[in-house]
Short mmCIF file of C-alpha atoms and ligand atoms in Angstrom, two decimals:
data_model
loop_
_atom_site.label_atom_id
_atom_site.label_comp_id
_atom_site.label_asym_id
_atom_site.label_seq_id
_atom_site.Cartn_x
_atom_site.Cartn_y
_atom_site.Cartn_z
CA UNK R 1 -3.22 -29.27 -3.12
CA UNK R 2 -3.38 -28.53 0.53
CA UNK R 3 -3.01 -24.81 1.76
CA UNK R 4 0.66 -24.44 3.26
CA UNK R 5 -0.25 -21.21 4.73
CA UNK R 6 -3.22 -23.40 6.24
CA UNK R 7 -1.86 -23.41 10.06
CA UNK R 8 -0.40 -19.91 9.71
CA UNK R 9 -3.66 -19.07 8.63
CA UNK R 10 -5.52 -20.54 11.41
CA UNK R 11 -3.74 -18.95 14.30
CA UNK R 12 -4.16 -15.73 12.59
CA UNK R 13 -8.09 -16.45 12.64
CA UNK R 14 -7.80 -17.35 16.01
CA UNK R 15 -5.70 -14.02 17.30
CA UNK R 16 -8.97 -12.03 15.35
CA UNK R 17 -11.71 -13.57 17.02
CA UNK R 18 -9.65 -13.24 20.75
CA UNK R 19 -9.24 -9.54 19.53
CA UNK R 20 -12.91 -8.82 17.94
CA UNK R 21 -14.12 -10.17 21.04
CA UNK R 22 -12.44 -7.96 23.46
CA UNK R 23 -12.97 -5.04 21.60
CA UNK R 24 -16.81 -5.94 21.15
CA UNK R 25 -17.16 -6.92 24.52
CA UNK R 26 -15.20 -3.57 25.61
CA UNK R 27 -17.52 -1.23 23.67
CA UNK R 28 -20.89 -3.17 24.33
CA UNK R 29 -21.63 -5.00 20.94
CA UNK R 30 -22.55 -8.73 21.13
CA UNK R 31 -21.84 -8.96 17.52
CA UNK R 32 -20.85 -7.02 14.20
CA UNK R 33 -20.93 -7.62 10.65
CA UNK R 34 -18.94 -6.36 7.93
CA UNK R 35 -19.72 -5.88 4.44
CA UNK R 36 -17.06 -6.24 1.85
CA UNK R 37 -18.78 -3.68 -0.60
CA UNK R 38 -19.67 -3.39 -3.91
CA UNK R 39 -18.73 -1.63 -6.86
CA UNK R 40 -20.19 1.71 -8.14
CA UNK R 41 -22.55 2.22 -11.28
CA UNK R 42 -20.79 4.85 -13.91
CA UNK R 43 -23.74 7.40 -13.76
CA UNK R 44 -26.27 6.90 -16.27
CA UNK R 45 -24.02 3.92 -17.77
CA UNK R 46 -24.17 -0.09 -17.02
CA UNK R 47 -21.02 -0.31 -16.45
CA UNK R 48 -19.21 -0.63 -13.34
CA UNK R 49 -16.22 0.90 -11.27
CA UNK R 50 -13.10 -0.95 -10.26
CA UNK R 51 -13.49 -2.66 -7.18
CA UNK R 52 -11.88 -3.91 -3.98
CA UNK R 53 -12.96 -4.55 -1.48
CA UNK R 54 -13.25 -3.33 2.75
CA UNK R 55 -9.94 -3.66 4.31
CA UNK R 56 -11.67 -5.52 7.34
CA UNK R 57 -13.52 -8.11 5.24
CA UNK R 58 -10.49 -9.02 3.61
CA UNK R 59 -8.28 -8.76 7.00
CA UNK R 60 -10.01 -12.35 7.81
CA UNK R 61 -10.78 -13.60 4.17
CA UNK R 62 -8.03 -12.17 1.98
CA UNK R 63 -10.44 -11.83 -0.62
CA UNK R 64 -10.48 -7.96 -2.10
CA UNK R 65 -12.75 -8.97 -4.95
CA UNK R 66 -15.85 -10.78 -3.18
CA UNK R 67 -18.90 -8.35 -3.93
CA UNK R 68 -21.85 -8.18 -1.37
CA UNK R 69 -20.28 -10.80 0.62
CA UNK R 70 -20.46 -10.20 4.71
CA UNK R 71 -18.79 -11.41 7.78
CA UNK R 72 -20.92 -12.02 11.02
CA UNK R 73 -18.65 -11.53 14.20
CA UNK R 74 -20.31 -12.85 17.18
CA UNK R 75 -18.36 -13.46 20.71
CA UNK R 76 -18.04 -17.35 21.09
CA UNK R 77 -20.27 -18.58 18.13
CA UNK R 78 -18.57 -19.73 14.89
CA UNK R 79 -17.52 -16.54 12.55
CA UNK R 80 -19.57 -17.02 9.13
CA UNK R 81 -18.86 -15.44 5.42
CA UNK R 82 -22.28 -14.87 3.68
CA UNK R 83 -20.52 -15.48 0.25
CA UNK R 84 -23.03 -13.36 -2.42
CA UNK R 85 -22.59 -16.06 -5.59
CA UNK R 86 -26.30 -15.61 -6.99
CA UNK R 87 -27.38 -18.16 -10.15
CA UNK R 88 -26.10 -16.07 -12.95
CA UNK R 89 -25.50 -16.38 -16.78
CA UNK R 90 -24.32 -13.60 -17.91
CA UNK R 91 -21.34 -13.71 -15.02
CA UNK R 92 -19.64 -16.51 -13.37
CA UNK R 93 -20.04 -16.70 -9.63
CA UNK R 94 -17.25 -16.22 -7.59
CA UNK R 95 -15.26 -20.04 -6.17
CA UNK R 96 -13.66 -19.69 -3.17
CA UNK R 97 -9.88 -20.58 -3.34
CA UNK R 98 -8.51 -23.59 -1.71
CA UNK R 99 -7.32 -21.84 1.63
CA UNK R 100 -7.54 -22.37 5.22
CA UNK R 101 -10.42 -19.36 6.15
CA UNK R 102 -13.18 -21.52 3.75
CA UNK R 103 -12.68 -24.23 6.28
CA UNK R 104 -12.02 -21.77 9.77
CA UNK R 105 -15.06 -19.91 8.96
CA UNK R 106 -18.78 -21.18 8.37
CA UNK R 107 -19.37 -20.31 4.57
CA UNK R 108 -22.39 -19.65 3.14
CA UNK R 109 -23.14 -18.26 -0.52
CA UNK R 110 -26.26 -17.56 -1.40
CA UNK R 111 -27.56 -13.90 -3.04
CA UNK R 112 -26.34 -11.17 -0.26
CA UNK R 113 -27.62 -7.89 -1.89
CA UNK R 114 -29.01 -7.37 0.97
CA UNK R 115 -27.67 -8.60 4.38
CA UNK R 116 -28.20 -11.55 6.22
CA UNK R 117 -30.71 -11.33 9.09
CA UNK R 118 -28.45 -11.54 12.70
CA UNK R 119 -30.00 -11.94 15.59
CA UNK R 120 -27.89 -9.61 18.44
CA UNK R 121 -29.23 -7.25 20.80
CA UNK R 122 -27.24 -4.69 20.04
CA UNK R 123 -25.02 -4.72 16.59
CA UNK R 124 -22.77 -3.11 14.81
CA UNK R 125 -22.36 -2.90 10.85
CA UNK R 126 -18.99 -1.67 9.25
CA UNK R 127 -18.22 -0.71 5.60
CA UNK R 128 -20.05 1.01 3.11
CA UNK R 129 -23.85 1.03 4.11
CA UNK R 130 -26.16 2.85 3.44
CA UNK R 131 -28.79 4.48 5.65
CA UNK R 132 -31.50 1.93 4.71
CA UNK R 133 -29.48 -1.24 5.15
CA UNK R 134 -28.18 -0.08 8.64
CA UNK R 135 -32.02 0.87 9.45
CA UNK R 136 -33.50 -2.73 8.35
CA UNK R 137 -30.50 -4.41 10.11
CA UNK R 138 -31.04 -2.14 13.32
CA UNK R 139 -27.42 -2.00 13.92
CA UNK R 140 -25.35 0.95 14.48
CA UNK R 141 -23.01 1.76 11.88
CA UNK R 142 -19.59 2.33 11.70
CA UNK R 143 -19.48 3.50 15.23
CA UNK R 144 -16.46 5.42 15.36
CA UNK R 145 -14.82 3.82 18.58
CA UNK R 146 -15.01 0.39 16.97
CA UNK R 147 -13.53 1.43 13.62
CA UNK R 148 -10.37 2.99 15.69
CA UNK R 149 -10.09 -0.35 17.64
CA UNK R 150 -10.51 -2.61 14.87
CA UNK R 151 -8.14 -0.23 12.46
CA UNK R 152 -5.74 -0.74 15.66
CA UNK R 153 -5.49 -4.51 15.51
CA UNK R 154 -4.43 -4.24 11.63
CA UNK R 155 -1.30 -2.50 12.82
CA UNK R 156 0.76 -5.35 13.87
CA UNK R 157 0.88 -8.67 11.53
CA UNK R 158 0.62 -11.72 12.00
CA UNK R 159 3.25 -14.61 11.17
CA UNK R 160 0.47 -15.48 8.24
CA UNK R 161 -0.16 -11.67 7.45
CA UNK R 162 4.36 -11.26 6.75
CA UNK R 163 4.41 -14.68 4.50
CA UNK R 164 1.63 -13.01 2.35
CA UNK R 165 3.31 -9.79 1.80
CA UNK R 166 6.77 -11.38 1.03
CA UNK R 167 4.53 -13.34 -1.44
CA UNK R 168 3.54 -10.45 -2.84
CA UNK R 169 7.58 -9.05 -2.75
CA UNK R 170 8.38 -12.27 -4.56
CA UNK R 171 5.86 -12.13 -7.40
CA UNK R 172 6.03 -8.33 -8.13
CA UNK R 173 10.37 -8.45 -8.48
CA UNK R 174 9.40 -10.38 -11.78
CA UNK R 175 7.48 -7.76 -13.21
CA UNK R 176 10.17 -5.42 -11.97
CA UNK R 177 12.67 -7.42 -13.64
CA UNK R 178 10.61 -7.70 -16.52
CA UNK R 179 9.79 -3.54 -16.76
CA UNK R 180 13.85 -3.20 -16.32
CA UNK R 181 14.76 -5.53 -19.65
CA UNK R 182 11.61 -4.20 -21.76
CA UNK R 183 13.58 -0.46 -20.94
CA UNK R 184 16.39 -1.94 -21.78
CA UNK R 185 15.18 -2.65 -25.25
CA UNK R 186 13.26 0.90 -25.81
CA UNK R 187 9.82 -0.16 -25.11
CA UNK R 188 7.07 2.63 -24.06
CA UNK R 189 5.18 3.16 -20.88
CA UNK R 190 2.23 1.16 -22.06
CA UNK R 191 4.74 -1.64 -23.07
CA UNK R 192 6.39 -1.74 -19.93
CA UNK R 193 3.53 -1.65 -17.90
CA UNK R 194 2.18 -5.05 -19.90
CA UNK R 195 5.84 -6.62 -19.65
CA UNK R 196 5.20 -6.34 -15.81
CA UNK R 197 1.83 -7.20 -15.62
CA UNK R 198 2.85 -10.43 -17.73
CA UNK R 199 5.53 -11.51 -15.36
CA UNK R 200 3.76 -10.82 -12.26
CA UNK R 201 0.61 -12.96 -13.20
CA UNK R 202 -1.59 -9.90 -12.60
CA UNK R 203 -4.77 -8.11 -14.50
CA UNK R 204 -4.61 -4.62 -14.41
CA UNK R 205 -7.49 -4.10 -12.33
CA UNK R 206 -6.18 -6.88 -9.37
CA UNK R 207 -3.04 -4.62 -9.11
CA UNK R 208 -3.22 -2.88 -5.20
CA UNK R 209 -2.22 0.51 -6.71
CA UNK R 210 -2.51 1.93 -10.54
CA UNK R 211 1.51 1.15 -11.42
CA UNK R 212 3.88 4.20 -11.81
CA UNK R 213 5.65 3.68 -14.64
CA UNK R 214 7.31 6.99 -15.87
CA UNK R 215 10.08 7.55 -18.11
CA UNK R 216 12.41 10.37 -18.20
CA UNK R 217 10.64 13.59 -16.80
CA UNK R 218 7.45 11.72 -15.58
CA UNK R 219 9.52 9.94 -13.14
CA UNK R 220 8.55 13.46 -11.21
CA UNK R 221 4.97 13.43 -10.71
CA UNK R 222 4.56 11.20 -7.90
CA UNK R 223 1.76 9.21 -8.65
CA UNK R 224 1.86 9.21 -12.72
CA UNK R 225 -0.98 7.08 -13.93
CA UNK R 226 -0.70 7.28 -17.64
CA UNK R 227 0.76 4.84 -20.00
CA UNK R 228 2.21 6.67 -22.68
CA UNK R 229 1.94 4.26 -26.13
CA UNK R 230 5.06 5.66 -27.57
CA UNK R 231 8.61 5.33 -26.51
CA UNK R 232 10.72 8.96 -25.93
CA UNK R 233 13.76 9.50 -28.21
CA UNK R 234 15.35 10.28 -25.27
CA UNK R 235 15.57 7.71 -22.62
CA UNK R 236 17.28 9.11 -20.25
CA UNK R 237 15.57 7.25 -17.17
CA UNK R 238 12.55 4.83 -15.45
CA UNK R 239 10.81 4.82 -12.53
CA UNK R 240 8.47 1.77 -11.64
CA UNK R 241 6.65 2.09 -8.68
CA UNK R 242 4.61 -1.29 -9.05
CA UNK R 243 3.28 -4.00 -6.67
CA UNK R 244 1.53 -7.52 -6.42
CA UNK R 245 -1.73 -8.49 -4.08
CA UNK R 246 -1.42 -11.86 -2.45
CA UNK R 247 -4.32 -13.08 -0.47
CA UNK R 248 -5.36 -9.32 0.03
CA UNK R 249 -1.84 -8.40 1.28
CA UNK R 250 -0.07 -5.49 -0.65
CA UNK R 251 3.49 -5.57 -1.74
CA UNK R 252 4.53 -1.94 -2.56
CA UNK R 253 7.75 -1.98 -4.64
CA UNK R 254 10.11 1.30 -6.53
CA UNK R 255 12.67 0.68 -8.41
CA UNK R 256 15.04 3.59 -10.54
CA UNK R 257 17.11 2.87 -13.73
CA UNK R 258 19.54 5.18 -15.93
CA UNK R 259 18.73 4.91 -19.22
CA UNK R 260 21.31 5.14 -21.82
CA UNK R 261 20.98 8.59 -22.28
CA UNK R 262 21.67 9.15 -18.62
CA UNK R 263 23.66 11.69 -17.27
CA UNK R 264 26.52 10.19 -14.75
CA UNK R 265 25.18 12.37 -12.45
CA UNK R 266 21.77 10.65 -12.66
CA UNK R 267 23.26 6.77 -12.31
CA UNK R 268 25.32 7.81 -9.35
CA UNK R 269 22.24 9.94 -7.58
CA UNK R 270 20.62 6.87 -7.75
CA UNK R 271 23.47 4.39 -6.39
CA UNK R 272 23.46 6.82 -3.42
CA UNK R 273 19.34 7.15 -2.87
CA UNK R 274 20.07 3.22 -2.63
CA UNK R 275 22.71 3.34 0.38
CA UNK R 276 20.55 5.82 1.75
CA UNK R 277 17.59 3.10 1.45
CA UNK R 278 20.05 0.96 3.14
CA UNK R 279 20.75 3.27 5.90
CA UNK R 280 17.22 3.85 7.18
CA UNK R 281 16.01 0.20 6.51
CA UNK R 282 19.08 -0.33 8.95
CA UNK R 283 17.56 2.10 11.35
CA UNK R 284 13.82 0.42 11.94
CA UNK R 285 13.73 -1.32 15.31
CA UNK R 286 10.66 -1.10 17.69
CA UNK R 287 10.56 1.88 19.70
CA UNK R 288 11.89 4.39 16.74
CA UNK R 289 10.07 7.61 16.19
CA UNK R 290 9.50 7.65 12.71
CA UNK R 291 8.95 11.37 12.14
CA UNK R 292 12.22 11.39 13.54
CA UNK R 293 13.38 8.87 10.75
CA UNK R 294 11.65 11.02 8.36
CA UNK R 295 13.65 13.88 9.70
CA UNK R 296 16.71 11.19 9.06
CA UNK R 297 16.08 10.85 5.87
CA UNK R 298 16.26 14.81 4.77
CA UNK R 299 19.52 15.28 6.89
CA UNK R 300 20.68 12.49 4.29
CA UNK R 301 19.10 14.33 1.53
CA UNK R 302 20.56 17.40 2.58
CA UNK R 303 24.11 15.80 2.29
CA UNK R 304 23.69 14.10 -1.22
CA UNK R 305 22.50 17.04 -3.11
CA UNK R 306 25.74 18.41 -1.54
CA UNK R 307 27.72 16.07 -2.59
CA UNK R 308 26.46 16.06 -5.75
CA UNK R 309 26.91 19.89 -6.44
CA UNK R 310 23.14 20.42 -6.89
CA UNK R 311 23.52 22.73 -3.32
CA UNK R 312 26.54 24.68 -2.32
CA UNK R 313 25.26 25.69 1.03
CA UNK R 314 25.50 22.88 4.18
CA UNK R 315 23.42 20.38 4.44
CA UNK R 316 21.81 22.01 7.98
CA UNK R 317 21.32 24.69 5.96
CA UNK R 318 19.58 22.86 2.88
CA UNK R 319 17.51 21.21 5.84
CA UNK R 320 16.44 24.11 7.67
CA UNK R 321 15.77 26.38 4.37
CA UNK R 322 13.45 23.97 2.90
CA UNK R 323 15.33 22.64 -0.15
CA UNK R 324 15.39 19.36 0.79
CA UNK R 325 11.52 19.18 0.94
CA UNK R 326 11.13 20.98 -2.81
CA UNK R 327 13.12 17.93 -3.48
CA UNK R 328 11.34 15.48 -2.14
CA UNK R 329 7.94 16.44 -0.94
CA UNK R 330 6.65 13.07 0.30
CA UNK R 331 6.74 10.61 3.37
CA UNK R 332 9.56 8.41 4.26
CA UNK R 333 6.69 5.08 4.13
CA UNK R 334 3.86 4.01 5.84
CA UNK R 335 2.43 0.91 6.94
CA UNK R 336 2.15 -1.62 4.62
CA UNK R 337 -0.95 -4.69 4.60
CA UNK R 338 -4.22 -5.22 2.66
CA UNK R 339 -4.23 -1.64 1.95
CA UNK R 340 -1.46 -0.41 0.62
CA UNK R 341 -1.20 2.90 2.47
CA UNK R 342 -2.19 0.35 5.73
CA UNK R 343 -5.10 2.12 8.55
CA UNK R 344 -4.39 3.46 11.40
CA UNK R 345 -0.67 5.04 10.96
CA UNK R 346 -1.65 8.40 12.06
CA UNK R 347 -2.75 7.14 15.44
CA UNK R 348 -1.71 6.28 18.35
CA UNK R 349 -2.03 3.15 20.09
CA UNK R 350 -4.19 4.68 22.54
CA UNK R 351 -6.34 5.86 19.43
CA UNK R 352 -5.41 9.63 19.65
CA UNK R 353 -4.45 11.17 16.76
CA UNK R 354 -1.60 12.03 15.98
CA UNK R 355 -1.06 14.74 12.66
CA UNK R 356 2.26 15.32 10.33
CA UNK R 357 3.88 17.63 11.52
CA UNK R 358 2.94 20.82 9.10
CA UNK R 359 6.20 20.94 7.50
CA UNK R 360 6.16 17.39 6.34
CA UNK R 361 1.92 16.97 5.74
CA UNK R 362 2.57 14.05 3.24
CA UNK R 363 3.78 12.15 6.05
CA UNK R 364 1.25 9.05 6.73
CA UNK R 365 2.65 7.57 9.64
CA UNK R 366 3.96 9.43 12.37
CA UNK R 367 3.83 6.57 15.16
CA UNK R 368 6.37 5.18 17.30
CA UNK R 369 7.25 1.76 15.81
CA UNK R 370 6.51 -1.57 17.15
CA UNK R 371 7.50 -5.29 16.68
CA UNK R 372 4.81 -6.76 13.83
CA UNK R 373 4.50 -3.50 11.83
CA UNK R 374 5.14 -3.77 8.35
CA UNK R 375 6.44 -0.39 6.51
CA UNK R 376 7.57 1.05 3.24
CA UNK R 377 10.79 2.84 3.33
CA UNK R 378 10.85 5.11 0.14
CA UNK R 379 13.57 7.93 0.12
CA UNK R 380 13.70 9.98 -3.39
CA UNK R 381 14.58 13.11 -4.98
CA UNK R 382 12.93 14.95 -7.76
CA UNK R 383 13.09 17.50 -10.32
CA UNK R 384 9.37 18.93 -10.05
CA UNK R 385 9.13 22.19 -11.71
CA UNK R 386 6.44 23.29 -9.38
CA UNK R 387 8.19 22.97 -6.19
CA UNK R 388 12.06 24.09 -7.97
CA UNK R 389 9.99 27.02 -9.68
CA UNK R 390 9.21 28.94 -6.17
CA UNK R 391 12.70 27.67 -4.90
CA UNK R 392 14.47 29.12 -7.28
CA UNK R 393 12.70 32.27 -6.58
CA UNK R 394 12.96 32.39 -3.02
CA UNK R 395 15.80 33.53 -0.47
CA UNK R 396 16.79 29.70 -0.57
CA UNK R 397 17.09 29.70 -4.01
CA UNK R 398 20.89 31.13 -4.65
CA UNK R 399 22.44 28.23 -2.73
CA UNK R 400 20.84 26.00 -5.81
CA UNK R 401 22.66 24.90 -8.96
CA UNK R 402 20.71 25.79 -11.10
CA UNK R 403 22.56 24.75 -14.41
CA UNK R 404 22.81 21.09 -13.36
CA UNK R 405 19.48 21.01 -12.08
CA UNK R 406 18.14 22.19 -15.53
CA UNK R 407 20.49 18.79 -17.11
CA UNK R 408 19.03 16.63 -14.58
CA UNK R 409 15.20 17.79 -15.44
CA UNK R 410 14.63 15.38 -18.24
CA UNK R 411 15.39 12.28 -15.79
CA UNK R 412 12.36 13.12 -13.90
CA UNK R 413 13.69 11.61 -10.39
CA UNK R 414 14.45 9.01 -8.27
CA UNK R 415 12.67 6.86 -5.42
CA UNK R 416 13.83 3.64 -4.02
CA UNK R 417 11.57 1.63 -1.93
CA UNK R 418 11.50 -1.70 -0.18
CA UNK R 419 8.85 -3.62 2.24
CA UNK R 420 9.85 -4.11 5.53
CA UNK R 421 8.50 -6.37 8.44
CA UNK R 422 9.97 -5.22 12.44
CA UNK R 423 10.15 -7.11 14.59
CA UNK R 424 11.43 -7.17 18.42
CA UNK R 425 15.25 -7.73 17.91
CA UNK R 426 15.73 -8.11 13.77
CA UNK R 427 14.01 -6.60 10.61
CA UNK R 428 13.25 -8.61 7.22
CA UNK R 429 13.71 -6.58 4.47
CA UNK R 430 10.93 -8.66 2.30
CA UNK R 431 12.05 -7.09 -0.60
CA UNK R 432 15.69 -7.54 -0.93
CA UNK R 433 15.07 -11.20 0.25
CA UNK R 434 13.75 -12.23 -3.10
CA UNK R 435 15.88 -9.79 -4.93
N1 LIG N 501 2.83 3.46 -4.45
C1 LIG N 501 2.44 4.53 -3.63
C2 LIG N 501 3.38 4.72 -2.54
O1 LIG N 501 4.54 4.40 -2.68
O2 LIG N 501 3.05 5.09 -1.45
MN1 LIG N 502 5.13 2.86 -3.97
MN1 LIG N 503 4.71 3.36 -0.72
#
């Protein structure tokens, strides 16, 4: 069947070889290659790591599971893919799927474990190389200027780079779906976590990011990666924070449910972390601060645990006293693409850095936005007895309801979180589109 995406796919190619040869020609390089990587050994073992692979390999292939494949970059000569695809019984060698880069690009497979020779006078190697390989190739590696500039053309996607992640929005709602119903009917963590892998179409290891898939009081540690086997009596909530990979590109996808042991409380925190969602998708346009949306979001915190009783001081005050961050001690989002926490969103376009501020250090991007970026917007609230613990012991503490916090413990927390593309006068919420 011929690739749809083909054309879409083809400018995109284009735009990276207009952009690698600026920046090459900027910094001095007549050439770089890039190696997609390869997996590690388990010490003393024959068995290998999960793998995926370079962000920049697969920001022109789309492939994250090509092994010590490599991409020569040269100023106005063809870009090739050394495809590694050795002769091999015991394993079958990777086929390259039926998409528009195997035809862009000059494709060679052949056995790459170690590079191709280039012929450049002065080259530049990026990934994970060791001191050897850079050595026998006589290229500089990772040179840290090039990494920033190349990290800085990831930043703003292509009309090829959006289709894939909505893709990957539309294929990971049916393993959200799917997690929802198996909760429905009582099923564990492990169960859950298969019921979405089924519907999505995905292994576990091709998934960008172990799922989160926490009932009741896990639904509070952040990045839960267990899969309990058996069900709770108890089901008093779920969290899924689950995705799909589509050529490379990430989707990155919470959803919340009350379980039937739910406390009203509970169901309508989460109705209102959803119009809060809303409110700060409705916010993104180019030219936004998003430290300042971050700040948005814990004003908006601040007033729903008001609301909700949980505080009896002001909102301001909730703010300003800290609560709101032993709530919720993570980012508003972050940019979004083949990786799934995307480069380059602590920088600015000029390439300085630019940190969290200290009071919000989980932050991970703290840019001004522009047309093209693609970004998570993920407001929650938890019950995490390590932050609530000092709270409640603290000067901030007394304005805390305690009693209802204590009920609301066992339902772990909340997060909400869609995919969004910006661009100049519109956003595209790619996850409420296939929703
Ligand atoms: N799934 C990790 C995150 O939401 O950033
Ligand atoms: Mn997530
Ligand atoms: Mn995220």
């Amino acid at each position: 069947m011929p690739d749809a995406l083909a054309p879409l796919q083809n400018r995109h190619l284009e735009a990276l070889e207009r952009r690698y040869a600026e920046v090459l020609g900027a910094l001095g390089y007549d050439g770089v290659l890039i190696y997609s990587g390869h997996p590690a050994l388990h010490f003393g073992d024959d068995q290998h790591a999960s793998f995926c692979s370079y962000g920049h390999f697969q920001h022109w292939t789309g492939q994250a599971g090509l092994t010590h494949s490599w991409l020569l970059v040269r100023p106005g000569q063809r870009t090739t893919c050394f495809v590694h695809a050795p002769d091999d019984f015991w394993h079958l060698p990777p086929s390259l799927p039926d998409e528009g880069w195997t035809e862009y690009l000059e494709v060679i497979s052949g056995r790459f474990e170690t590079p191709p020779a280039v012929k450049a006078s002065r080259l530049a190697v990026i990934g994970d190389i060791d001191d050897d390989t850079a050595r026998a190739l006589g290229a500089e590696r990772n040179p840290p200027a090039l990494l920033i500039a190349l990290d800085e053309g990831r930043v703003r996607k292509s009309e090829y780079e959006i289709a894939c992640l909505s893709e990957a929005n539309r294929m990971a709602l049916y393993g959200h779906r799917a997690a929802q119903q198996a909760f429905l009917t009582g099923a564990s963590e492990l169960d859950i976590q298969l019921a979405y892998l089924k519907a999505s179409r995905q292994r576990e290891s091709d998934v960008p990011y172990g799922n989160i898939i926490g009932l009741g009081a896990h639904g509070a540690v952040l990045h839960y990666q267990h899969y309990a086997n058996e069900a709770p009596v108890s089901r008093h909530s779920l969290l899924v924070d689950a995705g799909h990979r589509y050529r490379g590109y990430c989707a990155d996808i919470t959803r919340s449910w009350p379980g039937p042991d739910a406390a009203p409380t509970f169901a309508a925190l989460i109705t209102r972390m959803n119009d809060i969602k809303q409110q700060l998708v409705a916010a993104l346009a180019p030219g936004v601060e998003f430290v300042a949306l971050h700040e948005r979001m814990h004003q908006l915190l601040g007033e729903l645990l008001v609301e909700s009783e949980l505080v009896s001081a002001s909102a301001e005050a909730a703010l300003e006293s800290g609560i709101t961050r032993a709530f919720c001690p993570h980012g508003l989002g972050h940019l979004l693409g083949v990786q799934v926490h995307d480069v380059a969103g602590r920088m600015s376009r000029e390439g300085t850095a630019l940190p969290p501020p200290p009071e919000h250090p989980a932050l991970r991007l703290t840019r001004e936005l522009e047309a093209g970026m693609t970004v998570t917007i993920e407001p929650g609230l938890y019950f995490i007895p390590m932050l609530l613990g000092p709270l409640e012991a603290g000067p901030a503490g007394s304005a805390v309801n305690w009693p209802l916090v204590e009920r609301l413990m066992p339902h772990g927390g909340i997060r909400i979180e869609d995919n969004v593309a910006i661009a100049t006068n519109s956003v595209r919420n790619l996850t409420l589109e296939h929703e």
